mmCIF file of C-alpha atoms in Angstrom:
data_model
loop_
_atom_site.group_PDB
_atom_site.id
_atom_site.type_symbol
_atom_site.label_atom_id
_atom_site.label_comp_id
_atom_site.label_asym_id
_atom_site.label_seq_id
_atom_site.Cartn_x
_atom_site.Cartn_y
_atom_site.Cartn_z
ATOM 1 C CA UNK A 1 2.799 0.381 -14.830
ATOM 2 C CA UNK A 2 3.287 2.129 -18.079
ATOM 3 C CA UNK A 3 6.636 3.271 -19.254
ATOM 4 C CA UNK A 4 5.215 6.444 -19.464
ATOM 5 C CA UNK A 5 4.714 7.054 -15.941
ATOM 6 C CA UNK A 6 7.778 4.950 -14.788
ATOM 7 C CA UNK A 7 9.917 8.272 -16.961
ATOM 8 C CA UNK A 8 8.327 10.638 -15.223
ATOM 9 C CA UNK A 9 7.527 9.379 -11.155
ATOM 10 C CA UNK A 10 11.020 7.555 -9.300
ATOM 11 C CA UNK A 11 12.360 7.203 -5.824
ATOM 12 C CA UNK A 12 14.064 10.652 -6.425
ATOM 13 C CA UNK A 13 10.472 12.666 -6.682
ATOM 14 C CA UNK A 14 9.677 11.855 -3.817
ATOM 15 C CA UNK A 15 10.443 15.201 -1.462
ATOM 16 C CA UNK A 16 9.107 13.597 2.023
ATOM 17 C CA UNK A 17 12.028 13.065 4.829
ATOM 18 C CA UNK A 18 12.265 9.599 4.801
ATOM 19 C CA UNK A 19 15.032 6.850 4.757
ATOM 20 C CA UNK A 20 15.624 5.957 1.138
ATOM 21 C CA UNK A 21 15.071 2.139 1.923
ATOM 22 C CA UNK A 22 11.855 3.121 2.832
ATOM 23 C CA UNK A 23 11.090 5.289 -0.512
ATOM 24 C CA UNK A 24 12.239 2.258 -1.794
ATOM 25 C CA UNK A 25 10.275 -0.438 -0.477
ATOM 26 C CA UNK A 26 6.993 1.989 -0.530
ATOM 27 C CA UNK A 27 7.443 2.537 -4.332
ATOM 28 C CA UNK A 28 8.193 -1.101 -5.064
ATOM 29 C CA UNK A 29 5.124 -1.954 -3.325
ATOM 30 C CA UNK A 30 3.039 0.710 -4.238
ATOM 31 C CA UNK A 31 3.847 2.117 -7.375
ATOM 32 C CA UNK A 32 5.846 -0.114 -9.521
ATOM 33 C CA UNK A 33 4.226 -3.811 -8.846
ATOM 34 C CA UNK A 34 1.406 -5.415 -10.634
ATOM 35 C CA UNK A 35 -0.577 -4.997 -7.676
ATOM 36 C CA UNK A 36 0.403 -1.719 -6.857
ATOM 37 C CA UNK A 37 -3.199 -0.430 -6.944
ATOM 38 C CA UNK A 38 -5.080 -3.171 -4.794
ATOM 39 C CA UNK A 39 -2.803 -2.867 -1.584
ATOM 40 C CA UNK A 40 -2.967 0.804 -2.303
ATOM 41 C CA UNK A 41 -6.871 0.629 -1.542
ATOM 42 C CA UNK A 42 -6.203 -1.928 1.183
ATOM 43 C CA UNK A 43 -3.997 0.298 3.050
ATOM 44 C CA UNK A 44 -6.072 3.005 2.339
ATOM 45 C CA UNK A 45 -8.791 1.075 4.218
ATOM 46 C CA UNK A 46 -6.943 0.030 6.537
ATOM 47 C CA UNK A 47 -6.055 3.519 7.484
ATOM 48 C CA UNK A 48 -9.373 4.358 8.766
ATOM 49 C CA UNK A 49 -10.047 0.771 10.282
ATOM 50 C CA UNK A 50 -8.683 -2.557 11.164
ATOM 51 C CA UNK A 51 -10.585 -5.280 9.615
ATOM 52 C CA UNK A 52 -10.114 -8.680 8.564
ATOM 53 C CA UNK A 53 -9.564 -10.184 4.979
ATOM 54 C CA UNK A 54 -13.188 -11.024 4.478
ATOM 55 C CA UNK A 55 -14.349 -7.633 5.579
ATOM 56 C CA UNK A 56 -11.513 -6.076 2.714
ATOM 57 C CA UNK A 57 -13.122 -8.020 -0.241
ATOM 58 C CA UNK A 58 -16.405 -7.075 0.597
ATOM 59 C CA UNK A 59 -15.579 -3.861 1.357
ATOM 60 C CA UNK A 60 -13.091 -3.815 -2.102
ATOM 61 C CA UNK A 61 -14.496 -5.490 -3.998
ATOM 62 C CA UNK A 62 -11.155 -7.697 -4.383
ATOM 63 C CA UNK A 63 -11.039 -11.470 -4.343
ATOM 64 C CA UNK A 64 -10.412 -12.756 -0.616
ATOM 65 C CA UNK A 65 -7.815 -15.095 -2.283
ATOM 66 C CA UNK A 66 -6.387 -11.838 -3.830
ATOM 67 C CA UNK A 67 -6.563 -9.437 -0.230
ATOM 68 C CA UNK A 68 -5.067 -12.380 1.470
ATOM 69 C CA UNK A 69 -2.072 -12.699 -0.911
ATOM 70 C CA UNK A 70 -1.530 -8.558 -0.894
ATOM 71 C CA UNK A 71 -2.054 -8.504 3.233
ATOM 72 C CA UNK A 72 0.618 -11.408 3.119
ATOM 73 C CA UNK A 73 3.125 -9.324 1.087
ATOM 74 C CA UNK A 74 2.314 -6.143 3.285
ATOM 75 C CA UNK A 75 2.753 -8.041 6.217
ATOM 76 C CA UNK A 76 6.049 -9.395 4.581
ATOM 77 C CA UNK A 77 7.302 -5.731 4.301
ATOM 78 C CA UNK A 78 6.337 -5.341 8.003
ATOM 79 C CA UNK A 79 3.248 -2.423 6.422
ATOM 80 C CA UNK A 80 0.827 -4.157 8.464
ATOM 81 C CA UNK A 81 0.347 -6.499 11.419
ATOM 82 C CA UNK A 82 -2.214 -8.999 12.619
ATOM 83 C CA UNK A 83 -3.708 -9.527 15.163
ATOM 84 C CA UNK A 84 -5.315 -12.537 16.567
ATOM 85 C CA UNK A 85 -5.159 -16.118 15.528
ATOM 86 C CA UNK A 86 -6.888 -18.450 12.636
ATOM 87 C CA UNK A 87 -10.439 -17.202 11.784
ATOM 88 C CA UNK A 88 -10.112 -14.157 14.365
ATOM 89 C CA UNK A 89 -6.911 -12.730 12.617
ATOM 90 C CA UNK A 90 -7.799 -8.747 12.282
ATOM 91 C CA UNK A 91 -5.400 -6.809 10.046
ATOM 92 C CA UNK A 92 -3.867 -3.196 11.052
ATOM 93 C CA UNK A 93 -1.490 -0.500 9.693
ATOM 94 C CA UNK A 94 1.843 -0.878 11.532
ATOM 95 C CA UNK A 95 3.900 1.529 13.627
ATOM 96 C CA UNK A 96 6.233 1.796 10.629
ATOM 97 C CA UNK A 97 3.474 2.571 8.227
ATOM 98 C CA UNK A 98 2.113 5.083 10.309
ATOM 99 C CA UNK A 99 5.602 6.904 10.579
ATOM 100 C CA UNK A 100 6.065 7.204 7.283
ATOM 101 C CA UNK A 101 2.573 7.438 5.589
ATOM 102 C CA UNK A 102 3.497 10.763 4.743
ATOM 103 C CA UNK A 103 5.752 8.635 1.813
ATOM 104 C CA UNK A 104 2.524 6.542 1.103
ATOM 105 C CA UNK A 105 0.642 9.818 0.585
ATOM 106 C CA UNK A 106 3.065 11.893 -1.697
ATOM 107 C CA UNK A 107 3.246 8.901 -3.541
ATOM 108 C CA UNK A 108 -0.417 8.460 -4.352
ATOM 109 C CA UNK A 109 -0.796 12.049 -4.939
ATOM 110 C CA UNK A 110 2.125 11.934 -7.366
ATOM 111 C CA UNK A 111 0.140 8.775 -8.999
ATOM 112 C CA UNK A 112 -3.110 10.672 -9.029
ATOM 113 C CA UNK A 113 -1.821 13.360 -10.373
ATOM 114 C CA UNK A 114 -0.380 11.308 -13.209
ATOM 115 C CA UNK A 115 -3.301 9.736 -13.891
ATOM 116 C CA UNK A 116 -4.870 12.789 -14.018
ATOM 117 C CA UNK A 117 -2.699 14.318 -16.779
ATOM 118 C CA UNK A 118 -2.983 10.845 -19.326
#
């Protein structure tokens, strides 16, 4: 992320009720990470449906090699769960996502509005 945005968006902006090891963990994931902006779309997608990893890249546009490594990390930070085994594994936003997507939201809509001022 550019220095830029890293002066002006930090754990502190964020004004949702949340525990601050949450804030934390959402804006290392989502905000300050190389690969911030892919699991942002993945969890995005996920939001509306569960799918697989193959289903993500198509859907994407992301290298399966790439949503597999991201849904591993997410999965990591307990963000999503899976469901199923081997080649019927289907991907899912987890309880702890969903009670605190209201972080996962301010934070893209502090990003977007960033982006929106550069």
């Amino acid at each position: 992320m550019e220095v830029w945005k890293m002066q002006i968006l930090n754990t502190r902006t964020i004004k949702a009720k949340s525990p601050l090891q949450t804030k934390i963990v959402f804006w290392g994931l989502f905000v300050e990470s190389r690969g911030a902006p892919n699991r942002i779309r993945i969890m995005s997608a996920l939001r509306k449906m569960s799918s697989n990893r193959n289903q993500l890249a198509i859907e994407l546009g992301i290298e399966y090699k790439a949503i597999q490594h991201h849904l591993k990390v997410l999965e990591k930070n307990n963000l999503v769960r899976k469901i199923g085994n081997y080649y019927d594994v289907i991907y899912c936003v987890s309880p702890l996502f969903e009670n605190s997507e209201f972080v996962f939201d301010e934070i893209v809509a502090k990003l977007n509005k960033v982006s929106d001022k550069k």
